[in-house]
One Martini backbone bead per residue (centre of mass of N, CA, C, O) as a GRO file, in nm:
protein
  106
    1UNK     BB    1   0.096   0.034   0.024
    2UNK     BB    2   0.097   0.397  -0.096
    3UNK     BB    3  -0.185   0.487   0.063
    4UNK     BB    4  -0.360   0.743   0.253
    5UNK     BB    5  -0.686   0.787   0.340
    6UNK     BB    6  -0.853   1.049   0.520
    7UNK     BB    7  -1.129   1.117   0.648
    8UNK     BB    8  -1.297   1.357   0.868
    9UNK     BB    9  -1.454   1.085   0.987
   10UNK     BB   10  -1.195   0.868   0.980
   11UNK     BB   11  -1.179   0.736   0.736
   12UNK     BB   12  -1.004   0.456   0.636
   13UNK     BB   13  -0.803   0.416   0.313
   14UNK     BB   14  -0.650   0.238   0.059
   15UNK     BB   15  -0.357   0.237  -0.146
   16UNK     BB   16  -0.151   0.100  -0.441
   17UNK     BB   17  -0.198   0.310  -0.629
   18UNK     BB   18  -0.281   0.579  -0.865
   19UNK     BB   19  -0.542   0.443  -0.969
   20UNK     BB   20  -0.656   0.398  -0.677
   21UNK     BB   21  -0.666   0.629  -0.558
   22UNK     BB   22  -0.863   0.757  -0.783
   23UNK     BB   23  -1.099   0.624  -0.755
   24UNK     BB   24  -1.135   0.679  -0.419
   25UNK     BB   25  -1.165   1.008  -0.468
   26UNK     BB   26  -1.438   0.962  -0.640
   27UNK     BB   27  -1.602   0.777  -0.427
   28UNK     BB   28  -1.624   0.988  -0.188
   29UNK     BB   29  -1.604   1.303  -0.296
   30UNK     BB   30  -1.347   1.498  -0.238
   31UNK     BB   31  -1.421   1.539   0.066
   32UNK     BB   32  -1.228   1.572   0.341
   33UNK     BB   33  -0.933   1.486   0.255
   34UNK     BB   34  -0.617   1.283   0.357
   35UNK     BB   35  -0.304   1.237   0.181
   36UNK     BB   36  -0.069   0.968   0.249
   37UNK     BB   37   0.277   0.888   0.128
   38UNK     BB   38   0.475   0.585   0.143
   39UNK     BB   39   0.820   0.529   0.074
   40UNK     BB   40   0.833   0.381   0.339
   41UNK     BB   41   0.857   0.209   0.651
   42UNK     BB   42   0.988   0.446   0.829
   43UNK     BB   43   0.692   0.608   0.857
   44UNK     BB   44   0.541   0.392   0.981
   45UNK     BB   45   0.363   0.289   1.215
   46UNK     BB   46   0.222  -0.013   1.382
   47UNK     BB   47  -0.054   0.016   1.210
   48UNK     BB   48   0.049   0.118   0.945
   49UNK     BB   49   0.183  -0.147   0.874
   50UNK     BB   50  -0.071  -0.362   0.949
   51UNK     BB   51  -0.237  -0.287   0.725
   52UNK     BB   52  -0.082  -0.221   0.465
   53UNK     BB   53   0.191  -0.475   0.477
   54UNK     BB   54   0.121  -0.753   0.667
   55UNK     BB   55  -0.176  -0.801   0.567
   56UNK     BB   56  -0.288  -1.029   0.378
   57UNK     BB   57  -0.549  -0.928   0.232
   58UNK     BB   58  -0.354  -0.645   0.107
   59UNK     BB   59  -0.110  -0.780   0.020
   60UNK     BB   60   0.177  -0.833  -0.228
   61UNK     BB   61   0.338  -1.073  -0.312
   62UNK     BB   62   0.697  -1.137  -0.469
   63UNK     BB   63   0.892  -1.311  -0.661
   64UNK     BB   64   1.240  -1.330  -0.674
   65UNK     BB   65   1.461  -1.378  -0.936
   66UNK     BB   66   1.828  -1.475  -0.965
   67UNK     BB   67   2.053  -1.503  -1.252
   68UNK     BB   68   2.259  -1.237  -1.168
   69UNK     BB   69   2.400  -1.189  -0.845
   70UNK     BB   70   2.611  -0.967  -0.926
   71UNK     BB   71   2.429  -0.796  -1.082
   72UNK     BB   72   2.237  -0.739  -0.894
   73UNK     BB   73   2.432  -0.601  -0.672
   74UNK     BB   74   2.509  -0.375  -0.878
   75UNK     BB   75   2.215  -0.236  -0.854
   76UNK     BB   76   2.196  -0.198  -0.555
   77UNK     BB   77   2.332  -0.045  -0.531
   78UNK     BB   78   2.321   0.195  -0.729
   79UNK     BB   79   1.975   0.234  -0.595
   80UNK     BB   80   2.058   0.168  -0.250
   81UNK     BB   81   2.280   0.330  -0.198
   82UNK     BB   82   2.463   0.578  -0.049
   83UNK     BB   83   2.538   0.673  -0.312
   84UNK     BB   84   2.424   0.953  -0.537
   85UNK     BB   85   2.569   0.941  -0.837
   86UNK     BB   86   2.511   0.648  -0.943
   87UNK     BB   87   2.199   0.734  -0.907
   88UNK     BB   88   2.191   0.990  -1.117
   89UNK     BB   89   2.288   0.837  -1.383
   90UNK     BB   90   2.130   0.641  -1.425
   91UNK     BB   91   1.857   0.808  -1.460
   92UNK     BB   92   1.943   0.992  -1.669
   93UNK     BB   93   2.007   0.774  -1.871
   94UNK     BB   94   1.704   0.614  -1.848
   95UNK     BB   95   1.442   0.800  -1.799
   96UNK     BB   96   1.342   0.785  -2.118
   97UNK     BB   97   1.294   0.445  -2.147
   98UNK     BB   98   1.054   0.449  -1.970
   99UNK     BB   99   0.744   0.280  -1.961
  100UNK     BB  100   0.694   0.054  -1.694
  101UNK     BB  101   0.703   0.059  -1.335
  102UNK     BB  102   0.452  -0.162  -1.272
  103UNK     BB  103   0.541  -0.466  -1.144
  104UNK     BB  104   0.223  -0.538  -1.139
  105UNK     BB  105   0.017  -0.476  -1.342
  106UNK     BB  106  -0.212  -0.250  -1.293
   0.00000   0.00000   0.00000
């Protein structure tokens, strides 16, 4: 989950995507809502970790499978490490290439 929207009412829903985000804030009627981003675990509290991300009714999970596990770490590296040039190259390079970010295809 990377959306958590809050009604005034304090009703509180979750979203998955910008597309599920868009269509929550249609169903509810725009009215009197606070939308939170989530970037990371480290952001959330431990109920909004357990509704979120925890709870199995909610969760994603996805199998990874590793082909070339040097070649996996040094983009892990590069996209996760504290360096923050080889990361700015990487995005730079390929920024415009990028046609589908959404690895659930949803």
């Amino acid at each position: 989950v990377l959306f958590r929207i809050e009604e005034k009412n304090e009703t509180i829903h979750n979203a998955s995507s910008v597309h599920d985000l868009l269509n929550k804030i249609i169903e509810i009627g725009k009215q009197g809502i606070s939308i939170q981003r989530y970037k990371g675990l480290s952001e959330m509290n431990s109920e909004q970790l357990r509704v979120t991300t925890m709870d199995p009714a909610v969760r994603t999970l996805i199998q990874v499978k590793l082909e070339d596990v040097v070649e996996a770490d040094q983009m892990f590296t590069t996209l996760m490490g504290s360096r923050v040039e080889p990361r700015r190259e990487f995005i730079q390079k390929y920024a415009l290439q990028v046609t589908n970010l959404d690895i659930y295809g949803s």
